[in-house]
Amino acid sequence: MARNYQSRKRILVTGGAGFLGSHLIDRLLERGDEVVCVDNLFTGAKRNIEHLHANPSFEFMRHDVCFPLYVEVDEIYNLACPASPIHYQHDPVQTTKTSVIGAINMLGLAKRLKCKIFQASTSEVYGDPHVHPQTEDYWGNVNPIGIRSCYDEGKRCAETLFFDYHRQLGVEVKVARIFNTYGPRMHPADGRVVSNFIMQALKDEPITMYGDGSQTRSFCYRDDLVEGFLRLMDTAPDVTGPVNIGNPNEFTIRELAELVIEMTGSRSTLDYRPLPQDDPMQRQPNITVARDKLGWEPKVQLREGLERTIEYFRDFVN
């Protein structure tokens, strides 16, 4: 049954020691909530939450969401899943299990507690899109048997589960589709384009450019993304999503590399390599729904966000 306390909320964040989860927890604690952080530390890091351990409103549990969890909370944010290609392709079976079985376990908990639950989905549900920019009603173009499928199809199945629990069992759900996000606390070796380019530039190493660099991405700074999460979670029950949360400003990968080289003062050159299998050529969100339903749009521009991110990564080089 639902908790009926008049005091502050107690909120569960799975994947809470990760890049985005830890920043979400910071915001929840700042506004006065209590937080239970759950993470198996496969890709999450203790350093991301070490500043919180003295906070009496914070609790950490080392736990894998593929196994049931029994806690009493008022809201659930489900962020548990490796999100970078290097990490989710390391153990693709476990990646799919985390997305699917993890969703089942967290939805079951939300059903028992009669509380609302947030799903961190992904723009990867659109695959290599034939629609540009991507809108939430686009069903996507996804390879179901490729090397990225464990993540893409795992997240698609999780969305199916969320909406079936909502329709069949009345669970209040909020589904956000996250587009490329960057900022401090990214793992320096996670293989994502922003962290790759910054680390290579800071070391004056050749910057690895897959394909000819003409493929596009839209980069959202972490603070903007977390604000979108909070606004979606605070909407009325009839706002379920999915909602695209990302920055609609589109850049080519080559433009990103050149900007990183300029901002770091690097001597790096560009090292062109073959494009990986199923790597999407375009990625840009249509955020009309986010603007209309959440009153949200990103505020941090790429140069400003990169400046903060570069400073964070300098500690891993010096």
Tab-separated table of C-alpha atoms in Angstrom:
chain	number	residue	atom	x	y	z
A	1	MET	CA	0.000	0.000	0.000
A	2	ALA	CA	1.088	3.596	-0.530
A	3	ARG	CA	2.887	5.447	2.221
A	4	ASN	CA	0.713	8.203	3.622
A	5	TYR	CA	3.284	10.425	5.292
A	6	GLN	CA	2.825	14.173	5.260
A	7	SER	CA	6.575	14.777	5.492
A	8	ARG	CA	9.107	14.804	2.675
A	9	LYS	CA	9.145	12.084	0.033
A	10	ARG	CA	11.296	8.979	0.205
A	11	ILE	CA	12.542	8.250	-3.317
A	12	LEU	CA	14.261	5.198	-4.808
A	13	VAL	CA	16.822	5.811	-7.559
A	14	THR	CA	18.160	2.688	-9.269
A	15	GLY	CA	21.479	3.204	-11.025
A	16	GLY	CA	22.004	6.005	-8.534
A	17	ALA	CA	25.811	5.772	-8.471
A	18	GLY	CA	25.989	6.374	-12.211
A	19	PHE	CA	26.626	9.562	-14.158
A	20	LEU	CA	23.015	10.728	-14.378
A	21	GLY	CA	21.694	8.949	-11.290
A	22	SER	CA	24.137	10.680	-8.965
A	23	HIS	CA	23.230	14.123	-10.286
A	24	LEU	CA	19.529	13.330	-9.975
A	25	ILE	CA	20.099	12.321	-6.354
A	26	ASP	CA	21.906	15.605	-5.689
A	27	ARG	CA	18.849	17.523	-6.897
A	28	LEU	CA	16.399	15.379	-4.914
A	29	LEU	CA	18.375	15.876	-1.706
A	30	GLU	CA	18.724	19.608	-2.356
A	31	ARG	CA	14.957	19.981	-2.493
A	32	GLY	CA	14.540	18.095	0.784
A	33	ASP	CA	13.688	14.529	-0.203
A	34	GLU	CA	15.088	11.336	1.289
A	35	VAL	CA	16.827	9.082	-1.244
A	36	VAL	CA	17.528	5.357	-1.383
A	37	CYS	CA	20.284	4.820	-3.960
A	38	VAL	CA	20.499	1.330	-5.474
A	39	ASP	CA	23.389	0.311	-7.715
A	40	ASN	CA	25.390	-2.871	-8.365
A	41	LEU	CA	28.420	-0.713	-9.304
A	42	PHE	CA	28.940	-2.433	-12.666
A	43	THR	CA	29.240	0.970	-14.336
A	44	GLY	CA	28.359	3.202	-11.401
A	45	ALA	CA	31.161	4.496	-9.193
A	46	LYS	CA	31.427	5.076	-5.469
A	47	ARG	CA	33.226	8.360	-6.126
A	48	ASN	CA	30.030	9.747	-7.675
A	49	ILE	CA	28.182	9.461	-4.360
A	50	GLU	CA	30.952	9.609	-1.769
A	51	HIS	CA	30.071	13.225	-0.946
A	52	LEU	CA	26.605	12.053	0.136
A	53	HIS	CA	27.401	9.389	2.725
A	54	ALA	CA	27.376	11.843	5.643
A	55	ASN	CA	23.923	13.083	4.611
A	56	PRO	CA	21.296	11.520	6.919
A	57	SER	CA	18.734	11.698	4.104
A	58	PHE	CA	20.829	9.444	1.842
A	59	GLU	CA	21.044	5.653	1.923
A	60	PHE	CA	23.080	3.415	-0.411
A	61	MET	CA	22.249	-0.208	-1.188
A	62	ARG	CA	24.490	-2.382	-3.376
A	63	HIS	CA	21.912	-4.412	-5.275
A	64	ASP	CA	21.221	-5.722	-8.789
A	65	VAL	CA	17.730	-4.852	-10.059
A	66	CYS	CA	17.557	-8.247	-11.777
A	67	PHE	CA	16.642	-9.480	-8.302
A	68	PRO	CA	13.521	-8.307	-6.434
A	69	LEU	CA	13.886	-5.398	-4.041
A	70	TYR	CA	11.721	-4.786	-0.998
A	71	VAL	CA	11.767	-1.196	0.242
A	72	GLU	CA	9.126	1.364	1.208
A	73	VAL	CA	9.255	4.501	-0.936
A	74	ASP	CA	6.959	7.143	-2.429
A	75	GLU	CA	8.460	7.347	-5.930
A	76	ILE	CA	10.830	5.319	-8.101
A	77	TYR	CA	13.308	6.510	-10.732
A	78	ASN	CA	14.561	3.514	-12.735
A	79	LEU	CA	17.922	4.431	-14.274
A	80	ALA	CA	19.667	1.068	-13.842
A	81	CYS	CA	21.357	-0.091	-17.056
A	82	PRO	CA	24.777	0.365	-18.654
A	83	ALA	CA	24.345	3.075	-21.270
A	84	SER	CA	27.575	3.236	-23.258
A	85	PRO	CA	28.304	0.787	-26.110
A	86	ILE	CA	31.538	-0.467	-24.523
A	87	HIS	CA	29.762	-1.316	-21.273
A	88	TYR	CA	26.477	-2.699	-22.586
A	89	GLN	CA	28.226	-4.843	-25.223
A	90	HIS	CA	30.607	-6.284	-22.607
A	91	ASP	CA	27.839	-8.581	-21.328
A	92	PRO	CA	24.894	-8.230	-23.723
A	93	VAL	CA	22.788	-10.916	-22.040
A	94	GLN	CA	23.091	-9.142	-18.704
A	95	THR	CA	22.292	-5.812	-20.384
A	96	THR	CA	19.010	-7.184	-21.714
A	97	LYS	CA	18.218	-8.752	-18.348
A	98	THR	CA	18.836	-5.450	-16.595
A	99	SER	CA	16.476	-3.606	-18.928
A	100	VAL	CA	13.722	-6.226	-18.965
A	101	ILE	CA	13.852	-8.109	-15.667
A	102	GLY	CA	14.885	-4.916	-13.890
A	103	ALA	CA	11.823	-3.159	-15.300
A	104	ILE	CA	9.571	-6.028	-14.210
A	105	ASN	CA	10.968	-5.930	-10.674
A	106	MET	CA	10.686	-2.161	-10.333
A	107	LEU	CA	7.199	-2.084	-11.855
A	108	GLY	CA	6.154	-4.827	-9.467
A	109	LEU	CA	7.441	-2.740	-6.584
A	110	ALA	CA	5.574	0.334	-7.857
A	111	LYS	CA	2.395	-1.742	-8.180
A	112	ARG	CA	2.691	-2.996	-4.604
A	113	LEU	CA	3.437	0.456	-3.226
A	114	LYS	CA	0.879	2.216	-5.455
A	115	CYS	CA	3.526	4.792	-6.344
A	116	LYS	CA	4.547	6.386	-9.617
A	117	ILE	CA	7.627	5.192	-11.448
A	118	PHE	CA	9.962	6.888	-13.931
A	119	GLN	CA	11.749	5.006	-16.702
A	120	ALA	CA	14.984	6.305	-18.171
A	121	SER	CA	14.526	5.147	-21.754
A	122	THR	CA	16.697	6.207	-24.653
A	123	SER	CA	16.777	7.724	-28.115
A	124	GLU	CA	18.277	4.381	-29.191
A	125	VAL	CA	14.703	3.068	-29.410
A	126	TYR	CA	14.608	4.997	-32.717
A	127	GLY	CA	17.571	3.037	-34.096
A	128	ASP	CA	19.058	4.494	-37.287
A	129	PRO	CA	16.048	6.731	-37.937
A	130	HIS	CA	14.255	7.377	-41.209
A	131	VAL	CA	12.468	10.345	-39.580
A	132	HIS	CA	14.451	13.461	-38.711
A	133	PRO	CA	14.247	15.007	-36.173
A	134	GLN	CA	12.750	12.171	-34.149
A	135	THR	CA	9.272	12.558	-32.673
A	136	GLU	CA	7.784	10.357	-29.974
A	137	ASP	CA	5.247	8.809	-32.357
A	138	TYR	CA	8.021	7.425	-34.607
A	139	TRP	CA	8.373	3.645	-34.109
A	140	GLY	CA	12.012	3.501	-35.084
A	141	ASN	CA	14.333	1.506	-37.337
A	142	VAL	CA	16.121	-0.974	-35.086
A	143	ASN	CA	18.128	-4.081	-35.916
A	144	PRO	CA	16.817	-6.758	-33.494
A	145	ILE	CA	19.842	-9.070	-33.839
A	146	GLY	CA	22.807	-6.680	-34.022
A	147	ILE	CA	25.556	-5.993	-31.516
A	148	ARG	CA	23.655	-2.972	-30.154
A	149	SER	CA	20.345	-4.811	-29.899
A	150	CYS	CA	20.820	-5.848	-26.270
A	151	TYR	CA	20.476	-2.191	-25.320
A	152	ASP	CA	18.132	-0.927	-28.054
A	153	GLU	CA	15.644	-3.787	-27.835
A	154	GLY	CA	16.025	-4.113	-24.069
A	155	LYS	CA	14.922	-0.512	-23.671
A	156	ARG	CA	12.112	-0.954	-26.200
A	157	CYS	CA	10.824	-3.974	-24.278
A	158	ALA	CA	11.055	-2.018	-21.030
A	159	GLU	CA	8.838	0.689	-22.540
A	160	THR	CA	6.331	-2.010	-23.539
A	161	LEU	CA	6.279	-3.298	-19.975
A	162	PHE	CA	5.793	0.175	-18.542
A	163	PHE	CA	2.790	0.917	-20.709
A	164	ASP	CA	1.240	-2.525	-20.175
A	165	TYR	CA	1.581	-2.167	-16.395
A	166	HIS	CA	-0.060	1.233	-16.793
A	167	ARG	CA	-2.960	0.029	-18.963
A	168	GLN	CA	-3.563	-3.335	-17.321
A	169	LEU	CA	-2.671	-2.677	-13.688
A	170	GLY	CA	-3.085	1.079	-13.285
A	171	VAL	CA	0.546	1.837	-12.406
A	172	GLU	CA	1.348	5.541	-12.837
A	173	VAL	CA	4.310	5.700	-15.234
A	174	LYS	CA	6.570	8.398	-16.658
A	175	VAL	CA	8.810	7.480	-19.603
A	176	ALA	CA	11.625	9.756	-20.807
A	177	ARG	CA	13.674	9.104	-23.935
A	178	ILE	CA	17.157	10.413	-23.251
A	179	PHE	CA	19.283	11.806	-26.080
A	180	ASN	CA	23.077	12.158	-25.914
A	181	THR	CA	23.965	13.658	-22.550
A	182	TYR	CA	27.340	14.745	-21.193
A	183	GLY	CA	28.911	16.448	-18.196
A	184	PRO	CA	31.046	15.889	-15.091
A	185	ARG	CA	30.984	12.347	-13.615
A	186	MET	CA	30.917	10.664	-16.998
A	187	HIS	CA	33.153	7.598	-16.890
A	188	PRO	CA	36.458	8.562	-18.571
A	189	ALA	CA	36.628	5.217	-20.413
A	190	ASP	CA	32.980	4.660	-21.273
A	191	GLY	CA	33.520	4.936	-25.026
A	192	ARG	CA	31.012	7.740	-25.553
A	193	VAL	CA	31.954	10.386	-28.048
A	194	VAL	CA	32.251	13.360	-25.654
A	195	SER	CA	34.363	11.548	-23.058
A	196	ASN	CA	36.463	9.873	-25.781
A	197	PHE	CA	37.243	13.134	-27.547
A	198	ILE	CA	38.028	15.061	-24.365
A	199	MET	CA	40.320	12.390	-22.922
A	200	GLN	CA	42.169	11.954	-26.222
A	201	ALA	CA	42.510	15.711	-26.666
A	202	LEU	CA	43.824	16.254	-23.140
A	203	LYS	CA	46.478	13.592	-23.783
A	204	ASP	CA	47.300	15.016	-27.248
A	205	GLU	CA	46.394	11.632	-28.733
A	206	PRO	CA	44.760	11.178	-32.160
A	207	ILE	CA	40.996	11.644	-31.873
A	208	THR	CA	39.175	8.551	-33.062
A	209	MET	CA	36.666	9.499	-35.748
A	210	TYR	CA	34.357	6.698	-36.865
A	211	GLY	CA	33.153	7.150	-40.426
A	212	ASP	CA	33.817	10.483	-42.088
A	213	GLY	CA	32.539	12.515	-39.134
A	214	SER	CA	29.412	13.698	-40.952
A	215	GLN	CA	27.034	11.750	-38.706
A	216	THR	CA	25.165	14.031	-36.308
A	217	ARG	CA	24.328	14.075	-32.612
A	218	SER	CA	22.549	16.497	-30.297
A	219	PHE	CA	24.285	17.005	-26.957
A	220	CYS	CA	22.365	17.832	-23.778
A	221	TYR	CA	24.160	18.980	-20.626
A	222	ARG	CA	23.466	16.900	-17.519
A	223	ASP	CA	21.801	19.708	-15.501
A	224	ASP	CA	19.257	20.347	-18.243
A	225	LEU	CA	18.469	16.647	-18.503
A	226	VAL	CA	17.913	16.187	-14.764
A	227	GLU	CA	15.601	19.195	-14.749
A	228	GLY	CA	13.577	17.463	-17.480
A	229	PHE	CA	13.366	14.309	-15.341
A	230	LEU	CA	12.014	16.227	-12.355
A	231	ARG	CA	9.466	18.125	-14.405
A	232	LEU	CA	8.178	14.944	-16.040
A	233	MET	CA	7.861	13.185	-12.697
A	234	ASP	CA	5.846	16.110	-11.303
A	235	THR	CA	3.238	16.097	-14.088
A	236	ALA	CA	-0.360	14.927	-13.689
A	237	PRO	CA	-1.080	11.174	-13.918
A	238	ASP	CA	-2.367	11.453	-17.491
A	239	VAL	CA	1.086	12.576	-18.703
A	240	THR	CA	2.834	9.251	-19.180
A	241	GLY	CA	5.235	9.984	-22.023
A	242	PRO	CA	7.227	8.899	-23.793
A	243	VAL	CA	8.828	12.341	-23.845
A	244	ASN	CA	12.035	13.198	-25.690
A	245	ILE	CA	14.507	14.873	-23.321
A	246	GLY	CA	17.489	16.235	-25.208
A	247	ASN	CA	19.012	19.265	-26.873
A	248	PRO	CA	17.648	19.903	-30.396
A	249	ASN	CA	20.832	21.689	-31.533
A	250	GLU	CA	22.500	19.307	-33.984
A	251	PHE	CA	26.252	18.991	-34.551
A	252	THR	CA	28.342	16.727	-36.741
A	253	ILE	CA	30.842	14.517	-34.949
A	254	ARG	CA	33.643	16.312	-36.782
A	255	GLU	CA	32.389	19.678	-35.499
A	256	LEU	CA	32.454	18.293	-31.950
A	257	ALA	CA	36.011	17.029	-32.380
A	258	GLU	CA	37.225	20.361	-33.741
A	259	LEU	CA	35.545	22.235	-30.880
A	260	VAL	CA	37.116	19.966	-28.257
A	261	ILE	CA	40.574	20.383	-29.840
A	262	GLU	CA	40.140	24.164	-29.819
A	263	MET	CA	38.901	24.353	-26.224
A	264	THR	CA	41.608	22.074	-24.817
A	265	GLY	CA	44.413	23.638	-26.833
A	266	SER	CA	45.262	20.130	-27.963
A	267	ARG	CA	47.750	19.039	-30.631
A	268	SER	CA	45.527	16.060	-31.498
A	269	THR	CA	44.834	15.087	-35.092
A	270	LEU	CA	41.830	13.182	-36.434
A	271	ASP	CA	42.140	9.408	-36.870
A	272	TYR	CA	39.437	8.107	-39.238
A	273	ARG	CA	38.162	4.555	-38.738
A	274	PRO	CA	35.313	2.428	-40.172
A	275	LEU	CA	31.840	3.174	-38.849
A	276	PRO	CA	30.648	0.568	-36.269
A	277	GLN	CA	27.712	-1.705	-37.082
A	278	ASP	CA	24.272	-0.092	-36.674
A	279	ASP	CA	25.717	3.245	-35.550
A	280	PRO	CA	22.959	5.787	-36.331
A	281	MET	CA	23.797	8.491	-38.859
A	282	GLN	CA	21.463	11.087	-37.368
A	283	ARG	CA	20.221	11.799	-33.874
A	284	GLN	CA	18.180	14.909	-33.076
A	285	PRO	CA	15.144	15.185	-30.797
A	286	ASN	CA	11.946	16.975	-31.555
A	287	ILE	CA	11.150	18.411	-28.112
A	288	THR	CA	7.716	19.891	-28.836
A	289	VAL	CA	6.083	17.546	-26.309
A	290	ALA	CA	8.613	18.480	-23.609
A	291	ARG	CA	8.009	22.175	-24.262
A	292	ASP	CA	4.219	21.789	-24.218
A	293	LYS	CA	3.777	19.287	-21.378
A	294	LEU	CA	6.740	20.123	-19.132
A	295	GLY	CA	7.541	23.730	-19.975
A	296	TRP	CA	11.086	22.448	-20.493
A	297	GLU	CA	13.873	23.134	-22.924
A	298	PRO	CA	17.664	23.016	-22.479
A	299	LYS	CA	19.486	26.158	-21.407
A	300	VAL	CA	23.180	25.165	-21.401
A	301	GLN	CA	24.835	25.515	-24.800
A	302	LEU	CA	27.504	23.094	-25.998
A	303	ARG	CA	30.552	25.318	-25.479
A	304	GLU	CA	29.556	26.157	-21.899
A	305	GLY	CA	28.825	22.534	-21.030
A	306	LEU	CA	32.050	21.309	-22.620
A	307	GLU	CA	34.064	23.818	-20.608
A	308	ARG	CA	32.752	22.350	-17.337
A	309	THR	CA	33.217	18.796	-18.582
A	310	ILE	CA	36.781	19.361	-19.755
A	311	GLU	CA	37.716	20.742	-16.333
A	312	TYR	CA	36.322	17.603	-14.692
A	313	PHE	CA	38.299	15.289	-16.967
A	314	ARG	CA	41.589	17.142	-16.391
A	315	ASP	CA	41.822	15.366	-13.001
A	316	PHE	CA	42.036	12.004	-14.795
A	317	VAL	CA	44.978	13.158	-16.922
A	318	ASN	CA	47.151	15.156	-14.518
